[in-house]
Coordinates of C-alpha atoms in Angstrom, one line a residue:
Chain A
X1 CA 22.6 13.7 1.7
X2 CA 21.1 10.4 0.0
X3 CA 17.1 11.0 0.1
X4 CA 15.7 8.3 2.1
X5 CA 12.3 7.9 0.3
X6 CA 13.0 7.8 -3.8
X7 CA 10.4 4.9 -3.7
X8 CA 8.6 2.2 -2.8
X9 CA 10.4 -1.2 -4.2
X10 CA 9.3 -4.8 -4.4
X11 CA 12.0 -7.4 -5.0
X12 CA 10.7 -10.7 -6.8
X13 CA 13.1 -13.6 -7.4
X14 CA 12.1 -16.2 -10.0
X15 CA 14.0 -19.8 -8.6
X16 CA 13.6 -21.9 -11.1
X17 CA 14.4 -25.8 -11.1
X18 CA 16.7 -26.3 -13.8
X19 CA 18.0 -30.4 -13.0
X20 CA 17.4 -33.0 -15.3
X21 CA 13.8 -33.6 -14.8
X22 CA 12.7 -30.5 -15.9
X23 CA 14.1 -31.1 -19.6
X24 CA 10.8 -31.3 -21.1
X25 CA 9.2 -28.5 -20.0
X26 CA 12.0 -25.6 -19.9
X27 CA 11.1 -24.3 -23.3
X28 CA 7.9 -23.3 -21.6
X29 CA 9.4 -21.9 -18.7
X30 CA 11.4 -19.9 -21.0
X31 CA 8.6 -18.9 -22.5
X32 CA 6.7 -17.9 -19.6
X33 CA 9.3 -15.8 -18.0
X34 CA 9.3 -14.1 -21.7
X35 CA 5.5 -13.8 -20.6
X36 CA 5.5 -12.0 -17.6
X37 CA 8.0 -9.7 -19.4
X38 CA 5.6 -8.6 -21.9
X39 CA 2.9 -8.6 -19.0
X40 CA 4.8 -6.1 -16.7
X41 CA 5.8 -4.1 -20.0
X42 CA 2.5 -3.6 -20.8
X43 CA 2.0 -2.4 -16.8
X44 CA 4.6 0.1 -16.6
X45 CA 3.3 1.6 -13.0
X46 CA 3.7 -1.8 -11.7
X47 CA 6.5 -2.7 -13.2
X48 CA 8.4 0.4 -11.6
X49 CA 7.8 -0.9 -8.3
X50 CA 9.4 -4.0 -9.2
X51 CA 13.2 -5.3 -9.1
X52 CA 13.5 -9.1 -10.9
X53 CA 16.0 -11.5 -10.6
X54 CA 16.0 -14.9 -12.1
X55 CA 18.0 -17.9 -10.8
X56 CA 18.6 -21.1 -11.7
X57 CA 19.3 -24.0 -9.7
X58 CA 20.0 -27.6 -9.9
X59 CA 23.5 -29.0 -8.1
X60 CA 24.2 -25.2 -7.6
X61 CA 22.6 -21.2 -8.6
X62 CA 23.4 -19.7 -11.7
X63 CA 22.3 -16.0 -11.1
X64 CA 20.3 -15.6 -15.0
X65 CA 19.0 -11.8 -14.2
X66 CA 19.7 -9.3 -10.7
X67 CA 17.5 -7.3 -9.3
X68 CA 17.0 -5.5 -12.9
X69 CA 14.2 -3.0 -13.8
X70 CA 12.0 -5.0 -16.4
X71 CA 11.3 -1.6 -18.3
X72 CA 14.8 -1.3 -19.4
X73 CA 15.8 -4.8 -19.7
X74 CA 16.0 -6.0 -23.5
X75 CA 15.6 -9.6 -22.8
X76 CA 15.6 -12.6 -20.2
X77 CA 18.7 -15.3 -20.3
X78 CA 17.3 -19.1 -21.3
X79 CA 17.2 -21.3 -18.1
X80 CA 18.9 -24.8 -19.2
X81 CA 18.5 -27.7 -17.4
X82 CA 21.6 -29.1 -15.8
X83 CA 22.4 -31.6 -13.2
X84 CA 20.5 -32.7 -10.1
X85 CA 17.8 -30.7 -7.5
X86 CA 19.7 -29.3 -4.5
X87 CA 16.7 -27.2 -2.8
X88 CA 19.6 -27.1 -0.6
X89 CA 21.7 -25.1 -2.3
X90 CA 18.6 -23.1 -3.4
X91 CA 17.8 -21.6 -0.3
X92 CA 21.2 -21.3 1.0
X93 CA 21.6 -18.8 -1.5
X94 CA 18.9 -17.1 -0.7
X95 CA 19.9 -16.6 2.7
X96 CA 22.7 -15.0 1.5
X97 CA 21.6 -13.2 -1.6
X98 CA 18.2 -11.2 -0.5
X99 CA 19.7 -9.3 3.3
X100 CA 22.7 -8.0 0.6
X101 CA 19.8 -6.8 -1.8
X102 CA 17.8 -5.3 0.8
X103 CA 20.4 -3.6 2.1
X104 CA 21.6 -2.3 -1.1
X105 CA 18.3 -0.9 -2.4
X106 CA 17.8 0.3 0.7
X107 CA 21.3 2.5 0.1
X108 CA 20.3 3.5 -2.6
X109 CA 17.3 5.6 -0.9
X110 CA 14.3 3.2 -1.8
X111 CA 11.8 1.9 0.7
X112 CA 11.5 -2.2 0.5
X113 CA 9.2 -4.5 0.7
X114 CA 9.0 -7.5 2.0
X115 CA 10.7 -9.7 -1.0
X116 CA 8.7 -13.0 -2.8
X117 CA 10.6 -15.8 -4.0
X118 CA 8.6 -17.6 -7.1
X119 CA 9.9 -21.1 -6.3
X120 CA 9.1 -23.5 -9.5
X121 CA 10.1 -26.8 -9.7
X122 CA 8.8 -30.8 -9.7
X123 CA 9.2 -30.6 -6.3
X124 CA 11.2 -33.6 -6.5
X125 CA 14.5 -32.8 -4.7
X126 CA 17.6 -34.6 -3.9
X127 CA 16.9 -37.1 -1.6
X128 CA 19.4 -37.3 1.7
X129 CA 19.5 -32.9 1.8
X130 CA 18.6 -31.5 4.8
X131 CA 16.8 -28.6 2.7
X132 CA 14.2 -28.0 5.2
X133 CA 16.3 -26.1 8.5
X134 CA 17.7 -23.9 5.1
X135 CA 14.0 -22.9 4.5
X136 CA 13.4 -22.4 8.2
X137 CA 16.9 -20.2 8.7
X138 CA 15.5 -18.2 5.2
X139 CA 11.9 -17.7 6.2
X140 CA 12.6 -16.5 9.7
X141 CA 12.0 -12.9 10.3
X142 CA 13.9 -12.7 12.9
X143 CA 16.8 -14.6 11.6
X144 CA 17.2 -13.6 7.8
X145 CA 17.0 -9.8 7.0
X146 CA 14.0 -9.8 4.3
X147 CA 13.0 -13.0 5.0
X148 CA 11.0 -13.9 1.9
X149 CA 7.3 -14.4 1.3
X150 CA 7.6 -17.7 -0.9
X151 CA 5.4 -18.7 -3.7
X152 CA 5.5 -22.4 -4.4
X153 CA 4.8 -23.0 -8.1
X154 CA 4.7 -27.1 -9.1
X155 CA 5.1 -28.0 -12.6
X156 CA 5.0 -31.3 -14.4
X157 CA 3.8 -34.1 -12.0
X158 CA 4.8 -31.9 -8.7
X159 CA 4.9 -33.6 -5.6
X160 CA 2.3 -31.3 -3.8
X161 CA 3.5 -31.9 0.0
X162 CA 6.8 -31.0 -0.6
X163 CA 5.4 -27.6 -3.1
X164 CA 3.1 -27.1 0.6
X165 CA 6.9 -27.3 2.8
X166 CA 7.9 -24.7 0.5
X167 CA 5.3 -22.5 0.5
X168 CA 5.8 -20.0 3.2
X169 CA 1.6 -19.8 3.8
X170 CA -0.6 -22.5 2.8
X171 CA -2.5 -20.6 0.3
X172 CA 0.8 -19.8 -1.4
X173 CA 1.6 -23.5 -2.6
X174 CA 0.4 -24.0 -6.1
X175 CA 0.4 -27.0 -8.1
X176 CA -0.6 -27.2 -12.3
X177 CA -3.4 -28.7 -13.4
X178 CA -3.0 -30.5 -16.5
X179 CA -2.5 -28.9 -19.7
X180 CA -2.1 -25.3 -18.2
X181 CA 0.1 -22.9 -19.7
X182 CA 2.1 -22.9 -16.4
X183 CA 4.6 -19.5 -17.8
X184 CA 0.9 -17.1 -18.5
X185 CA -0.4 -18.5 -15.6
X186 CA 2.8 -17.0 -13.2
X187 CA 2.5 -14.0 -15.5
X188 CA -0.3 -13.0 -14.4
X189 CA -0.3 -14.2 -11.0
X190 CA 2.8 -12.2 -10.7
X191 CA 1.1 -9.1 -11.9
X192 CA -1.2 -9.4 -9.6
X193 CA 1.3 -10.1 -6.6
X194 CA 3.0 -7.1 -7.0
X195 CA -0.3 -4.5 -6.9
X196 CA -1.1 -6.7 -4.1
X197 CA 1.8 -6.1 -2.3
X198 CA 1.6 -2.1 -3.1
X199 CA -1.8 -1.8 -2.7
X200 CA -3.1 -1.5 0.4
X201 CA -4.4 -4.5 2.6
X202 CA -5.9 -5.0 5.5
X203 CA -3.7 -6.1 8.5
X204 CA -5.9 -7.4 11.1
X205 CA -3.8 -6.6 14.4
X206 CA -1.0 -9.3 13.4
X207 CA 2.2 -8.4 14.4
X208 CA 3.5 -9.6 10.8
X209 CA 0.9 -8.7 8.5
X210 CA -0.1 -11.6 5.5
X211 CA 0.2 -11.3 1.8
X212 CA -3.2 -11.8 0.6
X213 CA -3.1 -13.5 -2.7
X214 CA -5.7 -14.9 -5.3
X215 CA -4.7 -18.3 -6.6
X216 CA -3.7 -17.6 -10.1
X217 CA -5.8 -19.4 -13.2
X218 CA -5.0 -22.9 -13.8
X219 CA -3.6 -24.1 -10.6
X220 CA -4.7 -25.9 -7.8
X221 CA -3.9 -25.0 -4.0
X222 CA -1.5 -27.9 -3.3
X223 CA -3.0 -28.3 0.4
X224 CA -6.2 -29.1 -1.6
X225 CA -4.3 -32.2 -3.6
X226 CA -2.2 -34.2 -0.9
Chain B
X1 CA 9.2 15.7 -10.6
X2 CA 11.2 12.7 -11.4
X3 CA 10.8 9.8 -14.2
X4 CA 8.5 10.7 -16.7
X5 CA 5.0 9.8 -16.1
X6 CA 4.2 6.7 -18.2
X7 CA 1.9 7.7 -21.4
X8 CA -1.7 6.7 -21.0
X9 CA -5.1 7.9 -21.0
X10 CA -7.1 8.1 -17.7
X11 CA -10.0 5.7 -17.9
X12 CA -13.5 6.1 -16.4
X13 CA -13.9 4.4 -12.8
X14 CA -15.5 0.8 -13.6
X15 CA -18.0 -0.5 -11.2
X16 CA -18.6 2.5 -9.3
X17 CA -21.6 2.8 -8.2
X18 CA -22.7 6.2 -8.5
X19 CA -20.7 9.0 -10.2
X20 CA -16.8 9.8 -8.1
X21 CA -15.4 12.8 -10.1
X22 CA -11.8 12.1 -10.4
X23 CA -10.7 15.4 -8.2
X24 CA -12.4 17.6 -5.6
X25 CA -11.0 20.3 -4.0
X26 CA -12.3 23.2 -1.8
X27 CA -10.7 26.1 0.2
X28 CA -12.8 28.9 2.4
X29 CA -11.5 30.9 5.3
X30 CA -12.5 31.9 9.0
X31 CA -11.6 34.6 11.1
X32 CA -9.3 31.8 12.6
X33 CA -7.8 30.0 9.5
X34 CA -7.4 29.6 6.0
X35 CA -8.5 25.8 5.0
X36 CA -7.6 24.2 1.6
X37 CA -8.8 20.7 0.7
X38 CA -8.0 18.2 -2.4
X39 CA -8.5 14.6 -2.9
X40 CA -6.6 13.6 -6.1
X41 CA -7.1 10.1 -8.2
X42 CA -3.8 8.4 -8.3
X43 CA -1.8 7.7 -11.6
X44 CA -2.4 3.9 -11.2
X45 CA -6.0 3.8 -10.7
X46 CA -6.5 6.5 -13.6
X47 CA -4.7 4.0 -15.9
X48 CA -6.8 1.1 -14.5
X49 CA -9.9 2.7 -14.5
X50 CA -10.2 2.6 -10.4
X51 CA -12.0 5.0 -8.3
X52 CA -10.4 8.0 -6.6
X53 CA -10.4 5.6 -3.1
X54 CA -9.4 8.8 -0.9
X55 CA -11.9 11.1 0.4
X56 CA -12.2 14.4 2.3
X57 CA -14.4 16.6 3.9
X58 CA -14.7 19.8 5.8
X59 CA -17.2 21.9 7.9
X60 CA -17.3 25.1 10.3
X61 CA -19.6 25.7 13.3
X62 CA -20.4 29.4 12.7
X63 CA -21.2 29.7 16.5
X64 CA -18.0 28.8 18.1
X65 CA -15.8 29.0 15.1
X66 CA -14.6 25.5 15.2
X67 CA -13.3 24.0 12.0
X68 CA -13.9 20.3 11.5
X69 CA -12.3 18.1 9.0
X70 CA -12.0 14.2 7.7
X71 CA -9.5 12.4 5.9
X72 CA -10.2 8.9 4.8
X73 CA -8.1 6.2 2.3
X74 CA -10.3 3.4 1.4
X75 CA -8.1 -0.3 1.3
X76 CA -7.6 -1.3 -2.1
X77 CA -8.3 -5.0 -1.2
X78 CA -11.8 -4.1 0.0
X79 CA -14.8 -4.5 -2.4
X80 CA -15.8 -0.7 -2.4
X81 CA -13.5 1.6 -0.5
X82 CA -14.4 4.3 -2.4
X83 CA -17.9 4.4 -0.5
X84 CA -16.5 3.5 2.4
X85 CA -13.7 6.8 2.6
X86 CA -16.7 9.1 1.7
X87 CA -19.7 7.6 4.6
X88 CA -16.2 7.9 6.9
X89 CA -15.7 11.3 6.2
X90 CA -19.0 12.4 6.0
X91 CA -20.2 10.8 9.2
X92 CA -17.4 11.8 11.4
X93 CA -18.1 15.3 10.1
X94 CA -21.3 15.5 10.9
X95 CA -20.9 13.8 14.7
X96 CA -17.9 16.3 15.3
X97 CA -20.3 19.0 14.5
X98 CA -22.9 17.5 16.8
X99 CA -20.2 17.4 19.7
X100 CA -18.9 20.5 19.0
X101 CA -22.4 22.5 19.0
X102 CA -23.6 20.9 22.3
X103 CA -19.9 21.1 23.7
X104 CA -19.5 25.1 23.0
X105 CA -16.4 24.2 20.6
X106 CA -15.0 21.0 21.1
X107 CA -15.2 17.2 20.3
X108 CA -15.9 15.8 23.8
X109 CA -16.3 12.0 22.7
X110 CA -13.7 10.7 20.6
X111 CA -14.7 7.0 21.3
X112 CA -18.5 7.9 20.1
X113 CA -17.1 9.2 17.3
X114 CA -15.3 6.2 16.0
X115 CA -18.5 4.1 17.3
X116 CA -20.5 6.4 15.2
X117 CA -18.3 5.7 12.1
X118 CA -17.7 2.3 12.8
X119 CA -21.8 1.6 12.8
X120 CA -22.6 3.5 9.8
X121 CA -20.2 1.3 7.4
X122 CA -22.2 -1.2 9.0
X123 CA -25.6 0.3 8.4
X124 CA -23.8 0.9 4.4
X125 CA -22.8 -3.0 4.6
X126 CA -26.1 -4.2 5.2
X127 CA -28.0 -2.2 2.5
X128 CA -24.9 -3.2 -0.4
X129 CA -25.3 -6.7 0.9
X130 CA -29.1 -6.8 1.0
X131 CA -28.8 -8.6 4.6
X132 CA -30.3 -7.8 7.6
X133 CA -27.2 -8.0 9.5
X134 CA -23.2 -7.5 8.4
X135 CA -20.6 -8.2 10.4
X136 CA -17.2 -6.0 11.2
X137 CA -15.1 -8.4 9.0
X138 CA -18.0 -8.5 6.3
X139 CA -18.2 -5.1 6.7
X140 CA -14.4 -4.5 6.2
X141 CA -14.4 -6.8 3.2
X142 CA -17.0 -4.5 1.8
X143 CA -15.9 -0.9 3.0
X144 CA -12.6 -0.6 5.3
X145 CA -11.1 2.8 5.7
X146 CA -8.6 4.2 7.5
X147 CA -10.2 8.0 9.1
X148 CA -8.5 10.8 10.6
X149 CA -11.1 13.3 12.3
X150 CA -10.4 16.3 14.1
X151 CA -11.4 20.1 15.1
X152 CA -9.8 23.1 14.9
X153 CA -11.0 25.5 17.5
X154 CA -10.4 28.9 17.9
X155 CA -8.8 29.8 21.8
X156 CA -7.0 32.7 23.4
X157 CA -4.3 31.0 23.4
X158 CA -4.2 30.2 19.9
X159 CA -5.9 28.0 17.2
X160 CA -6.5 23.9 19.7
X161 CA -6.4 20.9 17.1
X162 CA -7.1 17.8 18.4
X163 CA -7.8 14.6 16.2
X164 CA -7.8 10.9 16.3
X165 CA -6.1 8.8 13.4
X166 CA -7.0 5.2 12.6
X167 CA -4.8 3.1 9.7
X168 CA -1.7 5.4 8.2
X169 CA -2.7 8.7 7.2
X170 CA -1.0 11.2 8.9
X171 CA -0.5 14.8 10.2
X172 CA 2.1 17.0 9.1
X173 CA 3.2 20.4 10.3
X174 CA 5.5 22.8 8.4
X175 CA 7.0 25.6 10.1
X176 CA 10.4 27.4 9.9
X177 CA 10.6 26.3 6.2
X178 CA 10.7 22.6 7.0
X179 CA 8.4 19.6 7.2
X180 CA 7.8 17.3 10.0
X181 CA 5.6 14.1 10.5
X182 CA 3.7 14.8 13.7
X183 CA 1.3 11.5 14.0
X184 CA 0.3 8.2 11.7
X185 CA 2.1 7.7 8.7
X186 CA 3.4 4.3 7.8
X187 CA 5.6 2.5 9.9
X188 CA 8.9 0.7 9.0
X189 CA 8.7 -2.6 10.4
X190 CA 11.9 -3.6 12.9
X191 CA 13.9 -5.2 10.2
X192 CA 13.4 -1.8 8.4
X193 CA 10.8 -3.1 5.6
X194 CA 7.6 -1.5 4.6
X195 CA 4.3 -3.1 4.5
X196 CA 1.2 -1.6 3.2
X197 CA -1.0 -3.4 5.3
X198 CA -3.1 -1.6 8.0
X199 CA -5.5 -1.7 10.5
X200 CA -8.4 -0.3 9.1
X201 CA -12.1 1.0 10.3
X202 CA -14.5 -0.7 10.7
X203 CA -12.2 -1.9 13.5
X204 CA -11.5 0.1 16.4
X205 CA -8.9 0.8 18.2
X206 CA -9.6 -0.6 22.0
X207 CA -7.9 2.7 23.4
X208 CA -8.8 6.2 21.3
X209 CA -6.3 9.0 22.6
X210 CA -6.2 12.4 20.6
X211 CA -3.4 14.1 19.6
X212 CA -3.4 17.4 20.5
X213 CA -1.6 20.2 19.0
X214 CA -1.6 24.6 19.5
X215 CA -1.5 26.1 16.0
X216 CA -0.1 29.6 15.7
X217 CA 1.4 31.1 12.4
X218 CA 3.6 31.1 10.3
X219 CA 2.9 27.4 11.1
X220 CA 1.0 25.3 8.1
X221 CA -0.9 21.8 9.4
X222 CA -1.5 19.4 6.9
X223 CA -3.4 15.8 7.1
X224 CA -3.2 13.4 4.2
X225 CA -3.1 10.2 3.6
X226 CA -0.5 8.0 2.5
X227 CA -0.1 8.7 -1.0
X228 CA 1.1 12.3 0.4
X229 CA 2.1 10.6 3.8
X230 CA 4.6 8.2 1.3
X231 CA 6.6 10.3 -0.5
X232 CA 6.5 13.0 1.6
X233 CA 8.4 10.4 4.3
X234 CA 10.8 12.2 6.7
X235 CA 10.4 15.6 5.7
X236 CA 13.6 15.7 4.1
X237 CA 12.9 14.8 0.3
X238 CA 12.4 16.5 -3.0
X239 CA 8.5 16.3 -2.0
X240 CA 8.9 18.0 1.2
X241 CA 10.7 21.0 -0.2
X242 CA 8.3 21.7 -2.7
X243 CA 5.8 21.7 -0.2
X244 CA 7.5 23.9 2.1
X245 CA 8.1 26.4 -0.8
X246 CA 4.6 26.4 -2.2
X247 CA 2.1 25.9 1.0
X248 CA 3.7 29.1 3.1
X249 CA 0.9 31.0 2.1
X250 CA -2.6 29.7 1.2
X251 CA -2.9 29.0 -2.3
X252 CA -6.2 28.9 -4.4
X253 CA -8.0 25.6 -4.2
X254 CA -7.5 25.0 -8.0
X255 CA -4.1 25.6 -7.3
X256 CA -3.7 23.4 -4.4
X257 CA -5.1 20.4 -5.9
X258 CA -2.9 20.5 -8.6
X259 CA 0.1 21.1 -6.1
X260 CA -0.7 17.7 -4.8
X261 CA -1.5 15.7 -8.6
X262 CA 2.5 15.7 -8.9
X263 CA 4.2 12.7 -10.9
X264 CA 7.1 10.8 -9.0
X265 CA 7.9 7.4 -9.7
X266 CA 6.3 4.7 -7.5
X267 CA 4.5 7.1 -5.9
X268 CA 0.9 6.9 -8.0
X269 CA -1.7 6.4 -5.1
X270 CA -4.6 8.8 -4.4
X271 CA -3.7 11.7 -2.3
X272 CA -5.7 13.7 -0.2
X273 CA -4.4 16.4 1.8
X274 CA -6.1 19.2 3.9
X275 CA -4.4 22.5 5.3
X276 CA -5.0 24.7 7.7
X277 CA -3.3 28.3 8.3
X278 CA -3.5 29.9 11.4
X279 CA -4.2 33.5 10.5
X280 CA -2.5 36.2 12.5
X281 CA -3.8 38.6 15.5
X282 CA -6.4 37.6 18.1
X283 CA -8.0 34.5 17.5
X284 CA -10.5 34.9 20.1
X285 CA -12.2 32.0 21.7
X286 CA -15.7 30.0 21.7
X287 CA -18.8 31.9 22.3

């Protein structure tokens, strides 16, 4: 008989924007998912709780790392930029990627929580895509098993009401300020996501109790800047 | 018990305000039952240098016999839950004994107890805050707890437990050589995730009903909070067996606090856990 509690598991997913615009500043993406690596590494309680994958999208998703246990992994793939910004195709996957994980670490005997998605990007996307009933159909509990909490991360000279659309709470859309070492800046916010999310938090009589996160060093609550 | 513990070397609680040993434990026995008590820092606050967050207490009326007890896990996301799991514990002990002595054995007024509870984190906001008033979310930023509070009382008809939980710690029961959940715990959501979040004193619950329970031997009752409640889970784990096996009998209170500082992976919260054995033959009732 499979045990049904081995342990308590958060997924994360890193979507990162890898289209054309983000050319300039990919090295330091690279460098911050090498980052938050190191960070976790040098957490190792945390880091047990936690299952990573990295995608990459632009026209479509280029699955970089699945749902892999940072304490055994070597090394991160490079994201490389490519094509155009389908947020489209972005969540779409997601839809179809995170009930499958769920389910499958959930097989496996572990608990789950609720995923996050780390969503980085301009926040420029194709123009024409109806991206936003994707998000909806992905963020609705009672549509999409594991519906994510998302973390909307925007880089360069993010477009801070579309970062907000993403954002699954308003306190969850981020946007740089200038001159920030955005990659140590997720690091640590995503350190501190995941003790937050294992740690225990007070639910006060909601029916779908809130994430309660600290805006990470550097950035600006996008609500604040439209 | 599985995945080796990760090498590192506990570090002294920063910020606490007085002095919060990392372990206590405790164990005595009545004509009516053997009790053992321990409330054990986690792995992950040892290696951050956190407080032990649970807390525990325990306290007999010699009149009628009556065992009461407190089990409190202070949220991690409040300011200093550490002093709030020890004034919840402490205070409901103290007004369970009150009821119980005017009462001739039993808690008569679970609402007043919460009430009591509830207003001394209050009372314990104010003075941290310097303010003359704090309010229940103030309050909660500073201190929320989650509380279970019972009595054990001596009857004819056996050893009457009733308690009251409020947040996720639980009640456990083993008997026949297995482990089952009986009340709290954490729940799985509907779409079968887990959250950590809980409803916490200083809020009350608008309707307070105890559970009730007759204890006779061989059975073994056990409240905790959730770092036993979690990987304990349905009763059916590695956890649970090893409980079985080693709480049949009472086991010396050293002993039993280092029964519950066991290593598994993702499971490095505080854990607090009180026992109680019903001892055999006539337990007699309140005088």
């Amino acid at each position: 008989m499979m045990e049904s509690n081995r342990g308590h598991l958060l997924p994360i997913y890193v979507l990162a924007d890898e289209s054309g615009s983000m050319t300039e500043h990919i090295d330091d993406l690279n460098d911050g998912l090498r980052s938050l690596h190191q960070a976790l590494l040098g957490e190792p309680m945390a880091a047990a709780k936690v299952r990573f994958s990295v995608l990459g999208f632009s026209d479509d998703v280029v699955e970089r790392v699945h749902l892999v246990d940072l304490r055994s992994a070597n090394e991160f793939p490079l994201l490389r930029t490519r094509g155009m910004t389908s947020y489209l195709a972005a969540f779409e996957d997601l839809i179809n990627r995170i009930p499958g994980d769920v389910n499958a670490l959930k097989s496996e005997g572990y608990q789950v929580h609720r995923p996050a998605v780390f969503f980085l990007s301009d926040g420029l996307p194709n123009h024409g895509e109806d991206w936003q009933d994707a998000h909806r159909r992905l963020t609705d509990r009672s549509v999409t098993l594991g519906a994510p909490n998302i973390i909307a991360c925007g880089i360069v000279d993010a477009d801070a009401q579309t970062i907000d659309q993403v954002a699954t709470e308003p306190q969850f859309g981020f946007v740089a300020n200038k001159g920030v070492d955005v990659g140590g800046a997720i690091a640590k916010f995503c350190t501190a996501l995941t003790k937050s999310v294992i740690s225990s938090g007070r639910s006060l009589g909601s029916a779908s109790p809130q994430l309660v996160v600290d805006k990470p060093e550097g950035f600006t609550v996008a609500i604040d800047v439209i | 018990m599985d995945g080796a513990v990760p090498e590192f070397d506990p570090r002294p609680p920063i910020g606490a305000l007085s002095y919060r040993p990392d372990t206590v434990c405790d164990g005595w026995s009545t004509e009516a039952l053997d009790l053992r008590l321990a409330s054990v820092r986690g792995y992950a606050h040892r290696a951050e240098g956190r407080p032990r967050e649970d807390d525990a207490a325990a306290a007999w009326d010699e009149h009628t016999r009556t065992v009461v007890f407190a089990v409190a896990d202070g949220v991690s996301d409040a300011r200093q839950p550490h002093i709030g799991s020890q004034l919840a514990c402490r205070s409901a002990v103290d007004e369970m004994l009150g009821q119980v002595r005017a009462s001739g054995g039993f808690v008569t007024d679970w609402p007043k107890l919460l009430s009591t509870v509830h207003w001394q984190l209050r009372v314990q906001a104010r003075r941290l805050l310097h303010q003359e008033d704090a309010t229940v979310d103030e309050t909660a930023d500073l201190l929320a707890t989650t509380l279970v509070a019972g009595a054990a009382t001596p009857t004819p008809a056996g050893v009457r437990v009733a308690l009251v939980s409020v947040g996720d710690s639980g009640v456990w029961l083993i008997k026949n050589g297995a482990l089952y959940p009986l009340q709290g715990g954490k729940t799985v959501g509907a779409d079968g995730l887990v959250s950590s979040a809980v409803r916490p004193l200083p809020y009350v619950p608008a309707e307070v009903v105890p559970f009730e329970y007759v204890l006779e031997p061989p059975c073994v009752l056990l409240i905790g909070t959730d770092g036993f409640g979690d990987p304990v889970g349905d009763g059916r784990g590695v956890v649970a067996q090893l409980l079985c096996r080693e709480l049949e009998r009472p086991v010396p209170p050293l002993g039993f606090a280092h029964l519950l500082d066991f290593y598994r992976e993702t499971f490095d919260d505080d854990r607090t856990l009180v026992a109680l054995w019903p001892r055999g033959g006539a337990a007699g009732g309140p005088r």
